[in-house]
Amino acid sequence: MVLFVSDMHFGRTGAPDAEKAEEADLLRCLDAFDDELEHLYLVGDVFDAFIEYSRLVPKGFVRFQGRIASLTDRGIPVTYLLGNHDPWHADYFTEELGVDVVPDHCVATHYGHRVLCAHGDHLAGSAGGLTTRFRSLLRHPACVALYRTLLPANLGFGLAQWVSRQMHDRTPNPDLVQTLAERGHDLIKQDRADMVVMGHSHVPTLQQNEHGMYLNTGTWFADRTFVVLTEPAARLMQWNGRRAEIIESADFQNDMAEAGRST
């Protein structure tokens, strides 16, 4: 079983009780799938702001990080697709936690299906707002190095947190939801993947047609939603505090064949 989760935005509220509850829910969810888990994908915006310095990393969420290290120690791969709120990683997650950190997107084969996974901000176009327009600048190595060099760690991280919190929309952007779905289906039609998984929109989505399947993990922060992939099916799921419930499920062969006959 492969699990995809995104948009935890750890550190967003600054309220210790709420942050610990969110982290604890995620750990319980991972516990529920522990015997089946073969690969974990963190599909971006795991942290609301994360600036890693050469000898310092932001404090907090060590239980989550410990669980990630435990998975990789057991030989279970963890892939972290960087998002628009947490692109400033260096080597801590790779060297200390054994995580494969991917700055853009990745394509992997699971159960015979090519799965393209990305946070999605680089595909948002005009619907992505300022974060998309300034994405290249914010990720440029020279800009990141200058920021780390000129600002002390406390000031630099505090400023990044403040800016990150101002970037949040109170409600999901319908244009963004539609744009990401269209981009996902375009990638499938271009034969780059059989299945595309993204985050970023904060709206859980499952759409399939005769070509393949597009899924969006939604947001763990607000809704506790995620995606599970097994050999026969993909499932959009939600953690209710005690167990995982299926929101929507699609069988690869049968549902895509039916979609093909209906078009």
PDB file of C-alpha atoms in Angstrom:
ATOM      1  CA  MET A   1       0.000   0.000   0.000  1.00  0.00           C
ATOM      2  CA  VAL A   2       1.226   3.490  -0.904  1.00  0.00           C
ATOM      3  CA  LEU A   3       0.053   6.518   1.081  1.00  0.00           C
ATOM      4  CA  PHE A   4       0.062  10.148  -0.095  1.00  0.00           C
ATOM      5  CA  VAL A   5      -0.545  13.034   2.312  1.00  0.00           C
ATOM      6  CA  SER A   6       0.023  16.779   1.981  1.00  0.00           C
ATOM      7  CA  ASP A   7      -0.628  20.236   3.329  1.00  0.00           C
ATOM      8  CA  MET A   8      -0.126  19.587   7.004  1.00  0.00           C
ATOM      9  CA  HIS A   9       1.224  23.144   7.294  1.00  0.00           C
ATOM     10  CA  PHE A  10       2.883  22.304  10.600  1.00  0.00           C
ATOM     11  CA  GLY A  11       3.519  25.567  12.453  1.00  0.00           C
ATOM     12  CA  ARG A  12       0.738  27.493  10.757  1.00  0.00           C
ATOM     13  CA  THR A  13      -1.332  28.367  13.818  1.00  0.00           C
ATOM     14  CA  GLY A  14       1.383  28.757  16.422  1.00  0.00           C
ATOM     15  CA  ALA A  15      -1.091  27.226  18.906  1.00  0.00           C
ATOM     16  CA  PRO A  16       0.734  24.349  20.661  1.00  0.00           C
ATOM     17  CA  ASP A  17      -2.357  22.270  21.482  1.00  0.00           C
ATOM     18  CA  ALA A  18      -3.763  22.431  17.952  1.00  0.00           C
ATOM     19  CA  GLU A  19      -0.390  21.689  16.382  1.00  0.00           C
ATOM     20  CA  LYS A  20       0.213  18.690  18.650  1.00  0.00           C
ATOM     21  CA  ALA A  21      -3.279  17.348  17.921  1.00  0.00           C
ATOM     22  CA  GLU A  22      -2.653  17.570  14.174  1.00  0.00           C
ATOM     23  CA  GLU A  23       0.690  15.815  14.532  1.00  0.00           C
ATOM     24  CA  ALA A  24      -0.791  13.125  16.805  1.00  0.00           C
ATOM     25  CA  ASP A  25      -3.602  12.425  14.338  1.00  0.00           C
ATOM     26  CA  LEU A  26      -1.104  11.907  11.546  1.00  0.00           C
ATOM     27  CA  LEU A  27       0.936   9.506  13.659  1.00  0.00           C
ATOM     28  CA  ARG A  28      -2.185   7.523  14.545  1.00  0.00           C
ATOM     29  CA  CYS A  29      -3.123   7.383  10.877  1.00  0.00           C
ATOM     30  CA  LEU A  30       0.315   6.046   9.975  1.00  0.00           C
ATOM     31  CA  ASP A  31      -0.015   3.519  12.796  1.00  0.00           C
ATOM     32  CA  ALA A  32      -3.275   2.268  11.294  1.00  0.00           C
ATOM     33  CA  PHE A  33      -1.529   1.413   8.025  1.00  0.00           C
ATOM     34  CA  ASP A  34       1.787   0.325   9.516  1.00  0.00           C
ATOM     35  CA  ASP A  35       1.555  -3.344   8.523  1.00  0.00           C
ATOM     36  CA  GLU A  36       0.636  -2.521   4.913  1.00  0.00           C
ATOM     37  CA  LEU A  37       2.691   0.580   4.162  1.00  0.00           C
ATOM     38  CA  GLU A  38       5.212   0.156   1.346  1.00  0.00           C
ATOM     39  CA  HIS A  39       5.928   3.790   0.442  1.00  0.00           C
ATOM     40  CA  LEU A  40       5.003   7.163   1.952  1.00  0.00           C
ATOM     41  CA  TYR A  41       4.763  10.339  -0.116  1.00  0.00           C
ATOM     42  CA  LEU A  42       4.728  13.732   1.620  1.00  0.00           C
ATOM     43  CA  VAL A  43       3.209  15.837  -1.160  1.00  0.00           C
ATOM     44  CA  GLY A  44       4.387  19.285  -0.099  1.00  0.00           C
ATOM     45  CA  ASP A  45       3.592  21.990   2.447  1.00  0.00           C
ATOM     46  CA  VAL A  46       4.416  19.634   5.275  1.00  0.00           C
ATOM     47  CA  PHE A  47       5.574  22.713   7.157  1.00  0.00           C
ATOM     48  CA  ASP A  48       4.072  26.168   6.885  1.00  0.00           C
ATOM     49  CA  ALA A  49       7.593  27.553   6.780  1.00  0.00           C
ATOM     50  CA  PHE A  50      10.868  25.671   6.970  1.00  0.00           C
ATOM     51  CA  ILE A  51      14.219  27.375   6.570  1.00  0.00           C
ATOM     52  CA  GLU A  52      17.151  25.100   7.190  1.00  0.00           C
ATOM     53  CA  TYR A  53      20.465  26.684   8.109  1.00  0.00           C
ATOM     54  CA  SER A  54      23.839  24.955   7.943  1.00  0.00           C
ATOM     55  CA  ARG A  55      23.784  24.042  11.648  1.00  0.00           C
ATOM     56  CA  LEU A  56      20.179  24.784  12.617  1.00  0.00           C
ATOM     57  CA  VAL A  57      16.731  23.475  11.741  1.00  0.00           C
ATOM     58  CA  PRO A  58      13.369  24.760  13.046  1.00  0.00           C
ATOM     59  CA  LYS A  59      12.318  23.147  16.301  1.00  0.00           C
ATOM     60  CA  GLY A  60       9.107  21.200  16.793  1.00  0.00           C
ATOM     61  CA  PHE A  61       7.306  18.187  15.345  1.00  0.00           C
ATOM     62  CA  VAL A  62      10.059  15.806  16.404  1.00  0.00           C
ATOM     63  CA  ARG A  63       7.594  12.938  16.901  1.00  0.00           C
ATOM     64  CA  PHE A  64       6.626  13.182  13.258  1.00  0.00           C
ATOM     65  CA  GLN A  65      10.270  13.349  12.231  1.00  0.00           C
ATOM     66  CA  GLY A  66      11.055  10.384  14.454  1.00  0.00           C
ATOM     67  CA  ARG A  67       8.312   8.355  12.789  1.00  0.00           C
ATOM     68  CA  ILE A  68       9.706   9.212   9.371  1.00  0.00           C
ATOM     69  CA  ALA A  69      13.166   8.085  10.473  1.00  0.00           C
ATOM     70  CA  SER A  70      11.675   4.874  11.859  1.00  0.00           C
ATOM     71  CA  LEU A  71      10.055   4.116   8.501  1.00  0.00           C
ATOM     72  CA  THR A  72      13.237   4.655   6.502  1.00  0.00           C
ATOM     73  CA  ASP A  73      15.239   2.642   9.056  1.00  0.00           C
ATOM     74  CA  ARG A  74      12.883  -0.260   8.305  1.00  0.00           C
ATOM     75  CA  GLY A  75      13.485   0.115   4.587  1.00  0.00           C
ATOM     76  CA  ILE A  76      10.178   1.838   3.792  1.00  0.00           C
ATOM     77  CA  PRO A  77      10.871   4.672   1.322  1.00  0.00           C
ATOM     78  CA  VAL A  78       9.685   8.178   2.158  1.00  0.00           C
ATOM     79  CA  THR A  79       9.552  10.750  -0.644  1.00  0.00           C
ATOM     80  CA  TYR A  80       9.084  14.442   0.161  1.00  0.00           C
ATOM     81  CA  LEU A  81       7.869  16.664  -2.687  1.00  0.00           C
ATOM     82  CA  LEU A  82       8.610  20.257  -1.709  1.00  0.00           C
ATOM     83  CA  GLY A  83       5.705  22.714  -1.717  1.00  0.00           C
ATOM     84  CA  ASN A  84       5.361  26.468  -1.986  1.00  0.00           C
ATOM     85  CA  HIS A  85       5.469  26.912   1.799  1.00  0.00           C
ATOM     86  CA  ASP A  86       8.434  24.632   2.538  1.00  0.00           C
ATOM     87  CA  PRO A  87      10.977  24.728  -0.319  1.00  0.00           C
ATOM     88  CA  TRP A  88      13.998  25.835   1.726  1.00  0.00           C
ATOM     89  CA  HIS A  89      15.322  22.469   2.819  1.00  0.00           C
ATOM     90  CA  ALA A  90      18.999  21.594   2.586  1.00  0.00           C
ATOM     91  CA  ASP A  91      20.245  18.134   3.620  1.00  0.00           C
ATOM     92  CA  TYR A  92      18.753  17.499   7.083  1.00  0.00           C
ATOM     93  CA  PHE A  93      15.801  15.369   5.963  1.00  0.00           C
ATOM     94  CA  THR A  94      18.007  13.406   3.591  1.00  0.00           C
ATOM     95  CA  GLU A  95      21.020  12.784   5.809  1.00  0.00           C
ATOM     96  CA  GLU A  96      19.344  12.503   9.218  1.00  0.00           C
ATOM     97  CA  LEU A  97      15.947  11.003   8.340  1.00  0.00           C
ATOM     98  CA  GLY A  98      16.744   9.084   5.161  1.00  0.00           C
ATOM     99  CA  VAL A  99      14.118  10.906   3.097  1.00  0.00           C
ATOM    100  CA  ASP A 100      14.271  11.397  -0.664  1.00  0.00           C
ATOM    101  CA  VAL A 101      13.634  15.142  -1.021  1.00  0.00           C
ATOM    102  CA  VAL A 102      12.345  16.126  -4.476  1.00  0.00           C
ATOM    103  CA  PRO A 103      12.176  19.830  -5.432  1.00  0.00           C
ATOM    104  CA  ASP A 104       9.637  19.510  -8.243  1.00  0.00           C
ATOM    105  CA  HIS A 105       7.960  16.233  -9.220  1.00  0.00           C
ATOM    106  CA  CYS A 106       8.700  12.542  -9.501  1.00  0.00           C
ATOM    107  CA  VAL A 107       7.401   9.605 -11.512  1.00  0.00           C
ATOM    108  CA  ALA A 108       7.389   6.131 -10.000  1.00  0.00           C
ATOM    109  CA  THR A 109       5.774   2.818 -10.868  1.00  0.00           C
ATOM    110  CA  HIS A 110       3.470   1.244  -8.296  1.00  0.00           C
ATOM    111  CA  TYR A 111       1.503  -1.935  -8.998  1.00  0.00           C
ATOM    112  CA  GLY A 112       2.211  -1.540 -12.700  1.00  0.00           C
ATOM    113  CA  HIS A 113       0.910   2.044 -12.870  1.00  0.00           C
ATOM    114  CA  ARG A 114       3.065   5.090 -13.605  1.00  0.00           C
ATOM    115  CA  VAL A 115       2.342   7.613 -10.885  1.00  0.00           C
ATOM    116  CA  LEU A 116       3.368  11.255 -11.280  1.00  0.00           C
ATOM    117  CA  CYS A 117       3.444  13.080  -7.965  1.00  0.00           C
ATOM    118  CA  ALA A 118       3.918  16.813  -7.369  1.00  0.00           C
ATOM    119  CA  HIS A 119       2.737  19.433  -4.922  1.00  0.00           C
ATOM    120  CA  GLY A 120       1.232  21.314  -7.852  1.00  0.00           C
ATOM    121  CA  ASP A 121       2.178  24.945  -7.274  1.00  0.00           C
ATOM    122  CA  HIS A 122       4.391  24.995 -10.388  1.00  0.00           C
ATOM    123  CA  LEU A 123       1.389  23.933 -12.485  1.00  0.00           C
ATOM    124  CA  ALA A 124      -1.072  26.473 -11.092  1.00  0.00           C
ATOM    125  CA  GLY A 125      -0.408  29.240 -13.620  1.00  0.00           C
ATOM    126  CA  SER A 126      -2.289  32.482 -13.005  1.00  0.00           C
ATOM    127  CA  ALA A 127      -4.591  30.696 -10.548  1.00  0.00           C
ATOM    128  CA  GLY A 128      -1.637  30.231  -8.206  1.00  0.00           C
ATOM    129  CA  GLY A 129      -1.273  33.904  -7.309  1.00  0.00           C
ATOM    130  CA  LEU A 130       1.966  35.482  -6.119  1.00  0.00           C
ATOM    131  CA  THR A 131       3.567  32.245  -4.947  1.00  0.00           C
ATOM    132  CA  THR A 132       3.496  30.869  -8.481  1.00  0.00           C
ATOM    133  CA  ARG A 133       4.724  34.108 -10.063  1.00  0.00           C
ATOM    134  CA  PHE A 134       7.709  34.371  -7.720  1.00  0.00           C
ATOM    135  CA  ARG A 135       8.373  30.635  -7.427  1.00  0.00           C
ATOM    136  CA  SER A 136      11.638  30.661  -9.395  1.00  0.00           C
ATOM    137  CA  LEU A 137      12.972  33.656  -7.476  1.00  0.00           C
ATOM    138  CA  LEU A 138      12.065  32.239  -4.062  1.00  0.00           C
ATOM    139  CA  ARG A 139      13.782  28.943  -4.892  1.00  0.00           C
ATOM    140  CA  HIS A 140      16.854  30.352  -6.621  1.00  0.00           C
ATOM    141  CA  PRO A 141      19.985  29.147  -4.762  1.00  0.00           C
ATOM    142  CA  ALA A 142      21.524  32.633  -4.756  1.00  0.00           C
ATOM    143  CA  CYS A 143      18.414  34.206  -3.206  1.00  0.00           C
ATOM    144  CA  VAL A 144      18.126  31.481  -0.585  1.00  0.00           C
ATOM    145  CA  ALA A 145      21.829  31.733   0.308  1.00  0.00           C
ATOM    146  CA  LEU A 146      21.606  35.522   0.581  1.00  0.00           C
ATOM    147  CA  TYR A 147      18.560  35.287   2.858  1.00  0.00           C
ATOM    148  CA  ARG A 148      20.292  32.781   5.143  1.00  0.00           C
ATOM    149  CA  THR A 149      23.474  34.858   5.232  1.00  0.00           C
ATOM    150  CA  LEU A 150      22.002  38.317   5.838  1.00  0.00           C
ATOM    151  CA  LEU A 151      19.345  37.433   8.406  1.00  0.00           C
ATOM    152  CA  PRO A 152      20.029  35.759  11.751  1.00  0.00           C
ATOM    153  CA  ALA A 153      18.190  32.450  12.094  1.00  0.00           C
ATOM    154  CA  ASN A 154      15.535  33.672  14.536  1.00  0.00           C
ATOM    155  CA  LEU A 155      14.744  36.746  12.454  1.00  0.00           C
ATOM    156  CA  GLY A 156      14.871  34.893   9.145  1.00  0.00           C
ATOM    157  CA  PHE A 157      12.616  32.077  10.286  1.00  0.00           C
ATOM    158  CA  GLY A 158      10.214  34.433  12.065  1.00  0.00           C
ATOM    159  CA  LEU A 159       9.870  36.604   8.970  1.00  0.00           C
ATOM    160  CA  ALA A 160       9.275  33.546   6.780  1.00  0.00           C
ATOM    161  CA  GLN A 161       6.572  32.319   9.158  1.00  0.00           C
ATOM    162  CA  TRP A 162       4.824  35.682   9.149  1.00  0.00           C
ATOM    163  CA  VAL A 163       4.892  35.943   5.346  1.00  0.00           C
ATOM    164  CA  SER A 164       3.725  32.344   4.989  1.00  0.00           C
ATOM    165  CA  ARG A 165       0.708  32.962   7.203  1.00  0.00           C
ATOM    166  CA  GLN A 166      -0.285  35.995   5.137  1.00  0.00           C
ATOM    167  CA  MET A 167      -0.312  33.860   2.002  1.00  0.00           C
ATOM    168  CA  HIS A 168      -3.153  31.596   3.111  1.00  0.00           C
ATOM    169  CA  ASP A 169      -6.592  31.960   1.570  1.00  0.00           C
ATOM    170  CA  ARG A 170      -9.458  31.478   3.999  1.00  0.00           C
ATOM    171  CA  THR A 171     -11.360  29.347   1.501  1.00  0.00           C
ATOM    172  CA  PRO A 172     -10.184  27.156  -1.399  1.00  0.00           C
ATOM    173  CA  ASN A 173      -9.769  28.876  -4.748  1.00  0.00           C
ATOM    174  CA  PRO A 174     -12.112  27.210  -7.300  1.00  0.00           C
ATOM    175  CA  ASP A 175      -9.944  28.407 -10.205  1.00  0.00           C
ATOM    176  CA  LEU A 176      -6.936  26.705  -8.630  1.00  0.00           C
ATOM    177  CA  VAL A 177      -8.884  23.487  -8.041  1.00  0.00           C
ATOM    178  CA  GLN A 178      -9.981  23.396 -11.683  1.00  0.00           C
ATOM    179  CA  THR A 179      -6.569  24.357 -13.068  1.00  0.00           C
ATOM    180  CA  LEU A 180      -4.729  21.617 -11.196  1.00  0.00           C
ATOM    181  CA  ALA A 181      -7.274  19.019 -12.288  1.00  0.00           C
ATOM    182  CA  GLU A 182      -6.915  20.127 -15.909  1.00  0.00           C
ATOM    183  CA  ARG A 183      -3.112  20.030 -15.683  1.00  0.00           C
ATOM    184  CA  GLY A 184      -3.283  16.578 -14.145  1.00  0.00           C
ATOM    185  CA  HIS A 185      -5.454  15.228 -16.947  1.00  0.00           C
ATOM    186  CA  ASP A 186      -3.182  16.912 -19.522  1.00  0.00           C
ATOM    187  CA  LEU A 187      -0.177  15.055 -18.103  1.00  0.00           C
ATOM    188  CA  ILE A 188      -2.077  11.788 -18.338  1.00  0.00           C
ATOM    189  CA  LYS A 189      -3.160  12.455 -21.936  1.00  0.00           C
ATOM    190  CA  GLN A 190       0.465  13.256 -22.820  1.00  0.00           C
ATOM    191  CA  ASP A 191       1.227   9.702 -21.662  1.00  0.00           C
ATOM    192  CA  ARG A 192       3.523  10.919 -18.912  1.00  0.00           C
ATOM    193  CA  ALA A 193       1.619   8.937 -16.286  1.00  0.00           C
ATOM    194  CA  ASP A 194      -1.354   6.683 -15.650  1.00  0.00           C
ATOM    195  CA  MET A 195      -2.139   8.470 -12.409  1.00  0.00           C
ATOM    196  CA  VAL A 196      -1.350  11.986 -11.150  1.00  0.00           C
ATOM    197  CA  VAL A 197      -1.364  12.912  -7.452  1.00  0.00           C
ATOM    198  CA  MET A 198      -1.114  16.517  -6.258  1.00  0.00           C
ATOM    199  CA  GLY A 199      -1.816  18.658  -3.214  1.00  0.00           C
ATOM    200  CA  HIS A 200      -1.860  22.480  -3.014  1.00  0.00           C
ATOM    201  CA  SER A 201      -5.559  23.062  -3.803  1.00  0.00           C
ATOM    202  CA  HIS A 202      -6.753  21.990  -0.320  1.00  0.00           C
ATOM    203  CA  VAL A 203      -9.721  20.236  -1.963  1.00  0.00           C
ATOM    204  CA  PRO A 204      -9.733  16.412  -1.979  1.00  0.00           C
ATOM    205  CA  THR A 205     -10.455  15.183  -5.491  1.00  0.00           C
ATOM    206  CA  LEU A 206     -10.718  11.911  -7.404  1.00  0.00           C
ATOM    207  CA  GLN A 207     -11.404  12.016 -11.135  1.00  0.00           C
ATOM    208  CA  GLN A 208     -10.897   9.225 -13.658  1.00  0.00           C
ATOM    209  CA  ASN A 209     -11.454   8.674 -17.348  1.00  0.00           C
ATOM    210  CA  GLU A 210     -10.347   6.194 -19.992  1.00  0.00           C
ATOM    211  CA  HIS A 211      -6.797   7.593 -19.917  1.00  0.00           C
ATOM    212  CA  GLY A 212      -6.081   7.503 -16.206  1.00  0.00           C
ATOM    213  CA  MET A 213      -6.786   9.036 -12.839  1.00  0.00           C
ATOM    214  CA  TYR A 214      -6.211  12.413 -11.163  1.00  0.00           C
ATOM    215  CA  LEU A 215      -6.247  12.689  -7.387  1.00  0.00           C
ATOM    216  CA  ASN A 216      -5.707  15.553  -5.000  1.00  0.00           C
ATOM    217  CA  THR A 217      -4.907  14.744  -1.395  1.00  0.00           C
ATOM    218  CA  GLY A 218      -6.760  17.783  -0.055  1.00  0.00           C
ATOM    219  CA  THR A 219      -5.395  19.113   3.218  1.00  0.00           C
ATOM    220  CA  TRP A 220      -4.379  17.270   6.342  1.00  0.00           C
ATOM    221  CA  PHE A 221      -4.347  20.548   8.242  1.00  0.00           C
ATOM    222  CA  ALA A 222      -8.076  21.224   7.938  1.00  0.00           C
ATOM    223  CA  ASP A 223      -9.752  18.014   6.804  1.00  0.00           C
ATOM    224  CA  ARG A 224      -7.358  15.109   7.579  1.00  0.00           C
ATOM    225  CA  THR A 225      -7.698  13.778   4.022  1.00  0.00           C
ATOM    226  CA  PHE A 226      -5.175  11.659   2.127  1.00  0.00           C
ATOM    227  CA  VAL A 227      -4.847   9.168  -0.729  1.00  0.00           C
ATOM    228  CA  VAL A 228      -4.154   5.444  -0.555  1.00  0.00           C
ATOM    229  CA  LEU A 229      -3.065   3.371  -3.527  1.00  0.00           C
ATOM    230  CA  THR A 230      -3.359  -0.415  -3.548  1.00  0.00           C
ATOM    231  CA  GLU A 231      -2.977  -2.894  -6.386  1.00  0.00           C
ATOM    232  CA  PRO A 232      -6.649  -2.880  -7.439  1.00  0.00           C
ATOM    233  CA  ALA A 233      -7.742   0.653  -6.548  1.00  0.00           C
ATOM    234  CA  ALA A 234      -7.037   4.217  -5.482  1.00  0.00           C
ATOM    235  CA  ARG A 235      -8.905   5.613  -2.512  1.00  0.00           C
ATOM    236  CA  LEU A 236      -9.521   9.119  -1.273  1.00  0.00           C
ATOM    237  CA  MET A 237      -9.707   8.801   2.504  1.00  0.00           C
ATOM    238  CA  GLN A 238     -10.249  10.796   5.693  1.00  0.00           C
ATOM    239  CA  TRP A 239      -9.012  10.210   9.222  1.00  0.00           C
ATOM    240  CA  ASN A 240     -11.863  10.694  11.697  1.00  0.00           C
ATOM    241  CA  GLY A 241      -9.710  10.639  14.830  1.00  0.00           C
ATOM    242  CA  ARG A 242     -10.014   6.893  15.356  1.00  0.00           C
ATOM    243  CA  ARG A 243      -9.887   5.251  11.946  1.00  0.00           C
ATOM    244  CA  ALA A 244      -9.635   5.945   8.228  1.00  0.00           C
ATOM    245  CA  GLU A 245     -12.848   6.230   6.241  1.00  0.00           C
ATOM    246  CA  ILE A 246     -13.204   5.979   2.467  1.00  0.00           C
ATOM    247  CA  ILE A 247     -14.539   9.143   0.824  1.00  0.00           C
ATOM    248  CA  GLU A 248     -14.326   7.822  -2.719  1.00  0.00           C
ATOM    249  CA  SER A 249     -12.734   4.814  -4.384  1.00  0.00           C
ATOM    250  CA  ALA A 250     -11.924   3.931  -7.995  1.00  0.00           C
ATOM    251  CA  ASP A 251     -10.848   0.583  -9.361  1.00  0.00           C
ATOM    252  CA  PHE A 252      -8.183   0.971 -12.033  1.00  0.00           C
ATOM    253  CA  GLN A 253      -9.382  -1.449 -14.669  1.00  0.00           C
ATOM    254  CA  ASN A 254     -13.146  -1.478 -14.216  1.00  0.00           C
ATOM    255  CA  ASP A 255     -13.773   2.222 -13.551  1.00  0.00           C
ATOM    256  CA  MET A 256     -11.509   3.447 -16.352  1.00  0.00           C
ATOM    257  CA  ALA A 257     -13.053   0.962 -18.768  1.00  0.00           C
ATOM    258  CA  GLU A 258     -16.523   2.215 -17.835  1.00  0.00           C
ATOM    259  CA  ALA A 259     -15.362   5.827 -18.251  1.00  0.00           C
ATOM    260  CA  GLY A 260     -14.093   4.958 -21.722  1.00  0.00           C
ATOM    261  CA  ARG A 261     -17.411   3.423 -22.751  1.00  0.00           C
ATOM    262  CA  SER A 262     -19.333   6.478 -21.525  1.00  0.00           C
ATOM    263  CA  THR A 263     -17.344   9.024 -23.564  1.00  0.00           C
TER     264      THR A 263
END
